[in-house]
PDB file of C-alpha atoms in Angstrom:
ATOM      1  CA  UNK Y   1     457.754  92.265 144.586  1.00  0.00           C
ATOM      2  CA  UNK Y   2     454.871  90.133 143.348  1.00  0.00           C
ATOM      3  CA  UNK Y   3     453.441  90.825 139.906  1.00  0.00           C
ATOM      4  CA  UNK Y   4     449.805  91.801 139.435  1.00  0.00           C
ATOM      5  CA  UNK Y   5     448.660  88.206 138.832  1.00  0.00           C
ATOM      6  CA  UNK Y   6     450.079  86.987 142.135  1.00  0.00           C
ATOM      7  CA  UNK Y   7     448.700  89.995 143.965  1.00  0.00           C
ATOM      8  CA  UNK Y   8     445.245  89.463 142.483  1.00  0.00           C
ATOM      9  CA  UNK Y   9     445.340  85.822 143.503  1.00  0.00           C
ATOM     10  CA  UNK Y  10     446.083  86.782 147.099  1.00  0.00           C
ATOM     11  CA  UNK Y  11     443.234  89.303 147.066  1.00  0.00           C
ATOM     12  CA  UNK Y  12     440.819  86.666 145.765  1.00  0.00           C
ATOM     13  CA  UNK Y  13     441.958  84.368 148.567  1.00  0.00           C
ATOM     14  CA  UNK Y  14     441.003  86.888 151.199  1.00  0.00           C
ATOM     15  CA  UNK Y  15     443.941  89.298 151.464  1.00  0.00           C
ATOM     16  CA  UNK Y  16     441.721  92.264 150.600  1.00  0.00           C
ATOM     17  CA  UNK Y  17     444.140  94.782 152.101  1.00  0.00           C
ATOM     18  CA  UNK Y  18     446.528  93.998 149.228  1.00  0.00           C
ATOM     19  CA  UNK Y  19     444.233  95.927 146.887  1.00  0.00           C
ATOM     20  CA  UNK Y  20     445.884  99.069 148.244  1.00  0.00           C
ATOM     21  CA  UNK Y  21     449.113  97.874 146.606  1.00  0.00           C
ATOM     22  CA  UNK Y  22     447.324  97.597 143.255  1.00  0.00           C
ATOM     23  CA  UNK Y  23     446.089 101.159 143.701  1.00  0.00           C
ATOM     24  CA  UNK Y  24     449.617 102.347 144.478  1.00  0.00           C
ATOM     25  CA  UNK Y  25     451.042 100.598 141.411  1.00  0.00           C
ATOM     26  CA  UNK Y  26     448.495 101.890 138.926  1.00  0.00           C
ATOM     27  CA  UNK Y  27     447.265 105.226 140.277  1.00  0.00           C
ATOM     28  CA  UNK Y  28     449.649 107.269 138.115  1.00  0.00           C
ATOM     29  CA  UNK Y  29     448.257 105.585 134.989  1.00  0.00           C
ATOM     30  CA  UNK Y  30     444.664 106.161 136.121  1.00  0.00           C
ATOM     31  CA  UNK Y  31     445.338 109.819 136.888  1.00  0.00           C
ATOM     32  CA  UNK Y  32     447.067 110.311 133.521  1.00  0.00           C
ATOM     33  CA  UNK Y  33     444.037 108.958 131.651  1.00  0.00           C
ATOM     34  CA  UNK Y  34     441.574 111.077 133.619  1.00  0.00           C
ATOM     35  CA  UNK Y  35     443.615 114.255 133.174  1.00  0.00           C
ATOM     36  CA  UNK Y  36     442.973 113.907 129.431  1.00  0.00           C
ATOM     37  CA  UNK Y  37     439.315 114.604 130.079  1.00  0.00           C
ATOM     38  CA  UNK Y  38     439.221 116.771 133.193  1.00  0.00           C
ATOM     39  CA  UNK Y  39     441.649 119.504 134.323  1.00  0.00           C
ATOM     40  CA  UNK Y  40     440.236 120.068 137.809  1.00  0.00           C
ATOM     41  CA  UNK Y  41     442.538 118.154 140.178  1.00  0.00           C
ATOM     42  CA  UNK Y  42     439.857 117.583 142.795  1.00  0.00           C
ATOM     43  CA  UNK Y  43     437.460 116.158 140.212  1.00  0.00           C
ATOM     44  CA  UNK Y  44     440.211 113.924 138.860  1.00  0.00           C
ATOM     45  CA  UNK Y  45     440.826 112.574 142.359  1.00  0.00           C
ATOM     46  CA  UNK Y  46     437.120 111.798 142.753  1.00  0.00           C
ATOM     47  CA  UNK Y  47     437.014 110.107 139.353  1.00  0.00           C
ATOM     48  CA  UNK Y  48     440.112 108.046 140.173  1.00  0.00           C
ATOM     49  CA  UNK Y  49     438.468 106.851 143.372  1.00  0.00           C
ATOM     50  CA  UNK Y  50     435.363 105.950 141.379  1.00  0.00           C
ATOM     51  CA  UNK Y  51     437.481 103.961 138.902  1.00  0.00           C
ATOM     52  CA  UNK Y  52     439.220 101.963 141.634  1.00  0.00           C
ATOM     53  CA  UNK Y  53     435.931 101.271 143.414  1.00  0.00           C
ATOM     54  CA  UNK Y  54     434.466  99.955 140.163  1.00  0.00           C
ATOM     55  CA  UNK Y  55     437.571  97.818 139.626  1.00  0.00           C
ATOM     56  CA  UNK Y  56     437.317  96.414 143.145  1.00  0.00           C
ATOM     57  CA  UNK Y  57     433.659  95.516 142.665  1.00  0.00           C
ATOM     58  CA  UNK Y  58     434.357  93.905 139.281  1.00  0.00           C
ATOM     59  CA  UNK Y  59     437.473  91.924 140.232  1.00  0.00           C
ATOM     60  CA  UNK Y  60     435.513  88.699 139.856  1.00  0.00           C
ATOM     61  CA  UNK Y  61     435.035  89.506 136.162  1.00  0.00           C
ATOM     62  CA  UNK Y  62     438.756  89.922 135.462  1.00  0.00           C
ATOM     63  CA  UNK Y  63     439.827  86.751 133.653  1.00  0.00           C
ATOM     64  CA  UNK Y  64     443.520  87.522 133.227  1.00  0.00           C
ATOM     65  CA  UNK Y  65     443.543  87.205 129.431  1.00  0.00           C
ATOM     66  CA  UNK Y  66     444.745  90.810 129.191  1.00  0.00           C
ATOM     67  CA  UNK Y  67     447.109  92.576 131.604  1.00  0.00           C
ATOM     68  CA  UNK Y  68     445.395  94.020 134.672  1.00  0.00           C
ATOM     69  CA  UNK Y  69     446.624  97.488 133.653  1.00  0.00           C
ATOM     70  CA  UNK Y  70     444.709  97.286 130.371  1.00  0.00           C
ATOM     71  CA  UNK Y  71     441.552  96.117 132.133  1.00  0.00           C
ATOM     72  CA  UNK Y  72     441.835  98.931 134.671  1.00  0.00           C
ATOM     73  CA  UNK Y  73     442.463 101.450 131.876  1.00  0.00           C
ATOM     74  CA  UNK Y  74     439.222 100.382 130.200  1.00  0.00           C
ATOM     75  CA  UNK Y  75     437.306 100.888 133.439  1.00  0.00           C
ATOM     76  CA  UNK Y  76     438.936 104.296 133.875  1.00  0.00           C
ATOM     77  CA  UNK Y  77     438.042 105.325 130.335  1.00  0.00           C
ATOM     78  CA  UNK Y  78     434.407 104.402 130.936  1.00  0.00           C
ATOM     79  CA  UNK Y  79     434.410 106.440 134.148  1.00  0.00           C
ATOM     80  CA  UNK Y  80     435.753 109.368 132.124  1.00  0.00           C
ATOM     81  CA  UNK Y  81     433.051 108.816 129.493  1.00  0.00           C
ATOM     82  CA  UNK Y  82     430.306 108.898 132.136  1.00  0.00           C
ATOM     83  CA  UNK Y  83     431.842 112.080 133.548  1.00  0.00           C
ATOM     84  CA  UNK Y  84     431.877 113.736 130.119  1.00  0.00           C
ATOM     85  CA  UNK Y  85     428.226 112.861 129.622  1.00  0.00           C
ATOM     86  CA  UNK Y  86     427.331 114.502 132.927  1.00  0.00           C
ATOM     87  CA  UNK Y  87     429.394 117.577 132.054  1.00  0.00           C
ATOM     88  CA  UNK Y  88     427.871 117.753 128.572  1.00  0.00           C
ATOM     89  CA  UNK Y  89     424.412 118.016 130.058  1.00  0.00           C
ATOM     90  CA  UNK Y  90     425.604 120.832 132.303  1.00  0.00           C
ATOM     91  CA  UNK Y  91     427.579 122.788 129.680  1.00  0.00           C
ATOM     92  CA  UNK Y  92     425.907 123.305 126.358  1.00  0.00           C
ATOM     93  CA  UNK Y  93     428.109 125.856 124.662  1.00  0.00           C
ATOM     94  CA  UNK Y  94     431.702 126.968 124.229  1.00  0.00           C
ATOM     95  CA  UNK Y  95     432.745 129.663 126.659  1.00  0.00           C
ATOM     96  CA  UNK Y  96     435.000 132.270 125.089  1.00  0.00           C
ATOM     97  CA  UNK Y  97     435.666 134.020 128.417  1.00  0.00           C
ATOM     98  CA  UNK Y  98     437.675 130.940 129.453  1.00  0.00           C
ATOM     99  CA  UNK Y  99     440.232 131.641 126.729  1.00  0.00           C
ATOM    100  CA  UNK Y 100     443.379 133.607 127.441  1.00  0.00           C
ATOM    101  CA  UNK Y 101     444.373 136.750 125.538  1.00  0.00           C
ATOM    102  CA  UNK Y 102     446.879 134.949 123.280  1.00  0.00           C
ATOM    103  CA  UNK Y 103     444.290 132.434 122.123  1.00  0.00           C
ATOM    104  CA  UNK Y 104     441.733 135.182 121.489  1.00  0.00           C
ATOM    105  CA  UNK Y 105     444.286 137.227 119.520  1.00  0.00           C
ATOM    106  CA  UNK Y 106     445.049 134.164 117.406  1.00  0.00           C
ATOM    107  CA  UNK Y 107     441.348 133.703 116.656  1.00  0.00           C
ATOM    108  CA  UNK Y 108     440.968 137.382 115.762  1.00  0.00           C
ATOM    109  CA  UNK Y 109     443.971 137.426 113.427  1.00  0.00           C
ATOM    110  CA  UNK Y 110     442.653 134.827 110.995  1.00  0.00           C
ATOM    111  CA  UNK Y 111     446.273 134.198 109.970  1.00  0.00           C
ATOM    112  CA  UNK Y 112     446.784 130.452 109.544  1.00  0.00           C
ATOM    113  CA  UNK Y 113     450.565 130.965 109.532  1.00  0.00           C
ATOM    114  CA  UNK Y 114     450.682 132.688 112.909  1.00  0.00           C
ATOM    115  CA  UNK Y 115     452.220 130.784 115.802  1.00  0.00           C
ATOM    116  CA  UNK Y 116     450.247 129.750 118.871  1.00  0.00           C
ATOM    117  CA  UNK Y 117     451.979 128.762 122.099  1.00  0.00           C
ATOM    118  CA  UNK Y 118     451.313 125.376 123.679  1.00  0.00           C
ATOM    119  CA  UNK Y 119     449.145 126.729 126.496  1.00  0.00           C
ATOM    120  CA  UNK Y 120     446.879 128.704 124.170  1.00  0.00           C
ATOM    121  CA  UNK Y 121     446.640 125.762 121.782  1.00  0.00           C
ATOM    122  CA  UNK Y 122     445.594 123.556 124.703  1.00  0.00           C
ATOM    123  CA  UNK Y 123     442.895 126.070 125.671  1.00  0.00           C
ATOM    124  CA  UNK Y 124     441.498 126.088 122.155  1.00  0.00           C
ATOM    125  CA  UNK Y 125     441.618 122.298 121.931  1.00  0.00           C
ATOM    126  CA  UNK Y 126     439.831 121.927 125.271  1.00  0.00           C
ATOM    127  CA  UNK Y 127     437.000 124.223 124.194  1.00  0.00           C
ATOM    128  CA  UNK Y 128     436.725 122.633 120.772  1.00  0.00           C
ATOM    129  CA  UNK Y 129     436.635 119.184 122.395  1.00  0.00           C
ATOM    130  CA  UNK Y 130     433.672 120.384 124.412  1.00  0.00           C
ATOM    131  CA  UNK Y 131     431.636 120.483 121.209  1.00  0.00           C
ATOM    132  CA  UNK Y 132     432.082 116.749 120.652  1.00  0.00           C
ATOM    133  CA  UNK Y 133     429.798 114.096 122.043  1.00  0.00           C
ATOM    134  CA  UNK Y 134     431.383 112.347 125.047  1.00  0.00           C
ATOM    135  CA  UNK Y 135     431.926 109.129 123.066  1.00  0.00           C
ATOM    136  CA  UNK Y 136     433.557 110.994 120.145  1.00  0.00           C
ATOM    137  CA  UNK Y 137     435.801 112.862 122.565  1.00  0.00           C
ATOM    138  CA  UNK Y 138     436.968 109.631 124.183  1.00  0.00           C
ATOM    139  CA  UNK Y 139     437.729 108.078 120.796  1.00  0.00           C
ATOM    140  CA  UNK Y 140     439.735 111.026 119.474  1.00  0.00           C
ATOM    141  CA  UNK Y 141     441.590 111.434 122.771  1.00  0.00           C
ATOM    142  CA  UNK Y 142     442.564 107.778 122.956  1.00  0.00           C
ATOM    143  CA  UNK Y 143     443.592 107.685 119.301  1.00  0.00           C
ATOM    144  CA  UNK Y 144     445.392 111.004 118.905  1.00  0.00           C
ATOM    145  CA  UNK Y 145     446.662 111.812 122.419  1.00  0.00           C
ATOM    146  CA  UNK Y 146     447.202 108.365 123.900  1.00  0.00           C
ATOM    147  CA  UNK Y 147     448.201 106.581 120.691  1.00  0.00           C
ATOM    148  CA  UNK Y 148     445.803 103.667 121.262  1.00  0.00           C
ATOM    149  CA  UNK Y 149     444.923 101.245 118.486  1.00  0.00           C
ATOM    150  CA  UNK Y 150     441.405 100.886 117.094  1.00  0.00           C
ATOM    151  CA  UNK Y 151     441.184  97.469 118.757  1.00  0.00           C
ATOM    152  CA  UNK Y 152     442.122  98.897 122.168  1.00  0.00           C
ATOM    153  CA  UNK Y 153     439.633 101.754 121.836  1.00  0.00           C
ATOM    154  CA  UNK Y 154     436.877  99.383 120.767  1.00  0.00           C
ATOM    155  CA  UNK Y 155     437.487  97.196 123.828  1.00  0.00           C
ATOM    156  CA  UNK Y 156     437.590 100.201 126.149  1.00  0.00           C
ATOM    157  CA  UNK Y 157     434.280 101.735 125.056  1.00  0.00           C
ATOM    158  CA  UNK Y 158     432.453  98.562 124.111  1.00  0.00           C
ATOM    159  CA  UNK Y 159     432.107  99.302 120.390  1.00  0.00           C
ATOM    160  CA  UNK Y 160     433.118  97.662 117.121  1.00  0.00           C
ATOM    161  CA  UNK Y 161     436.251  98.628 115.218  1.00  0.00           C
ATOM    162  CA  UNK Y 162     434.122 100.066 112.412  1.00  0.00           C
ATOM    163  CA  UNK Y 163     432.214 102.225 114.879  1.00  0.00           C
ATOM    164  CA  UNK Y 164     435.494 103.522 116.332  1.00  0.00           C
ATOM    165  CA  UNK Y 165     436.789 104.487 112.875  1.00  0.00           C
ATOM    166  CA  UNK Y 166     433.539 106.271 112.026  1.00  0.00           C
ATOM    167  CA  UNK Y 167     433.583 108.149 115.333  1.00  0.00           C
ATOM    168  CA  UNK Y 168     437.205 109.207 114.769  1.00  0.00           C
ATOM    169  CA  UNK Y 169     436.421 110.630 111.327  1.00  0.00           C
ATOM    170  CA  UNK Y 170     433.344 112.407 112.664  1.00  0.00           C
ATOM    171  CA  UNK Y 171     435.249 113.777 115.658  1.00  0.00           C
ATOM    172  CA  UNK Y 172     437.990 115.300 113.498  1.00  0.00           C
ATOM    173  CA  UNK Y 173     435.365 116.978 111.323  1.00  0.00           C
ATOM    174  CA  UNK Y 174     433.554 118.343 114.363  1.00  0.00           C
ATOM    175  CA  UNK Y 175     436.812 119.664 115.822  1.00  0.00           C
ATOM    176  CA  UNK Y 176     437.449 121.665 112.659  1.00  0.00           C
ATOM    177  CA  UNK Y 177     433.889 122.995 112.780  1.00  0.00           C
ATOM    178  CA  UNK Y 178     434.251 123.891 116.467  1.00  0.00           C
ATOM    179  CA  UNK Y 179     437.399 125.910 115.808  1.00  0.00           C
ATOM    180  CA  UNK Y 180     435.651 127.708 112.956  1.00  0.00           C
ATOM    181  CA  UNK Y 181     432.733 128.398 115.279  1.00  0.00           C
ATOM    182  CA  UNK Y 182     435.102 129.862 117.857  1.00  0.00           C
ATOM    183  CA  UNK Y 183     436.642 132.130 115.258  1.00  0.00           C
ATOM    184  CA  UNK Y 184     433.230 133.230 113.964  1.00  0.00           C
ATOM    185  CA  UNK Y 185     431.948 133.994 117.459  1.00  0.00           C
ATOM    186  CA  UNK Y 186     435.045 135.947 118.388  1.00  0.00           C
ATOM    187  CA  UNK Y 187     435.003 138.002 115.164  1.00  0.00           C
ATOM    188  CA  UNK Y 188     431.324 138.846 115.658  1.00  0.00           C
ATOM    189  CA  UNK Y 189     431.706 140.036 119.268  1.00  0.00           C
ATOM    190  CA  UNK Y 190     432.271 143.783 119.752  1.00  0.00           C
ATOM    191  CA  UNK Y 191     435.835 144.644 120.629  1.00  0.00           C
ATOM    192  CA  UNK Y 192     436.444 146.221 124.014  1.00  0.00           C
ATOM    193  CA  UNK Y 193     437.191 149.938 123.551  1.00  0.00           C
ATOM    194  CA  UNK Y 194     440.424 151.129 125.093  1.00  0.00           C
ATOM    195  CA  UNK Y 195     440.275 153.675 127.851  1.00  0.00           C
ATOM    196  CA  UNK Y 196     441.474 157.268 127.223  1.00  0.00           C
ATOM    197  CA  UNK Y 197     444.671 156.537 129.119  1.00  0.00           C
ATOM    198  CA  UNK Y 198     445.394 153.417 127.038  1.00  0.00           C
ATOM    199  CA  UNK Y 199     445.001 155.487 123.837  1.00  0.00           C
ATOM    200  CA  UNK Y 200     447.528 158.116 124.970  1.00  0.00           C
ATOM    201  CA  UNK Y 201     451.188 157.226 124.338  1.00  0.00           C
ATOM    202  CA  UNK Y 202     453.243 157.042 127.570  1.00  0.00           C
ATOM    203  CA  UNK Y 203     455.399 160.075 126.667  1.00  0.00           C
ATOM    204  CA  UNK Y 204     452.286 162.282 126.245  1.00  0.00           C
ATOM    205  CA  UNK Y 205     450.625 161.423 129.570  1.00  0.00           C
ATOM    206  CA  UNK Y 206     450.203 163.995 132.318  1.00  0.00           C
ATOM    207  CA  UNK Y 207     452.419 163.693 135.403  1.00  0.00           C
ATOM    208  CA  UNK Y 208     450.940 161.197 137.847  1.00  0.00           C
ATOM    209  CA  UNK Y 209     449.232 159.135 135.133  1.00  0.00           C
ATOM    210  CA  UNK Y 210     450.425 155.570 134.642  1.00  0.00           C
TER     211      UNK Y 210
END
């Protein structure tokens, strides 16, 4: 099978149908990047299509100095950044109702030593991430979740290395503040009162009650 360079050369020479092979080769990588920023599968599919369309239109700008995969990843990250900016305008606050019971219980406990399962931790992280600016979220995601270097992040978002480092520091601080905000909001909300049946132990309930 031809490598990406050979395939790109054929596409530039008129074999445009071969772009479908590039999509097949790299779609798993594109989807993995986008899933860092969006959990809705249908939205991820739309964003992936947008990324490949942008790559197709910009093929003339690809100079081959970096691997095609890295160039495509940068385009995908920018698509994700644009998506986050659109979502940020639409959602302006953290939504506690989206959290599951385990995550809410953890917030209520205030016990830093208590364990939190992976799913609940992911819910909390997702909501806390929503408090970041789109650019800060991209930086912290690429650095902490994808293990990218400062140089790679800078190239992907079109910023200097210094700017990336500053954004990373600021993002970590904002994440801590967002988690504290979640805990404060949850502790200040009135607790839901249990029904009479929930307050009665099972062995004391009347026949027919469950």
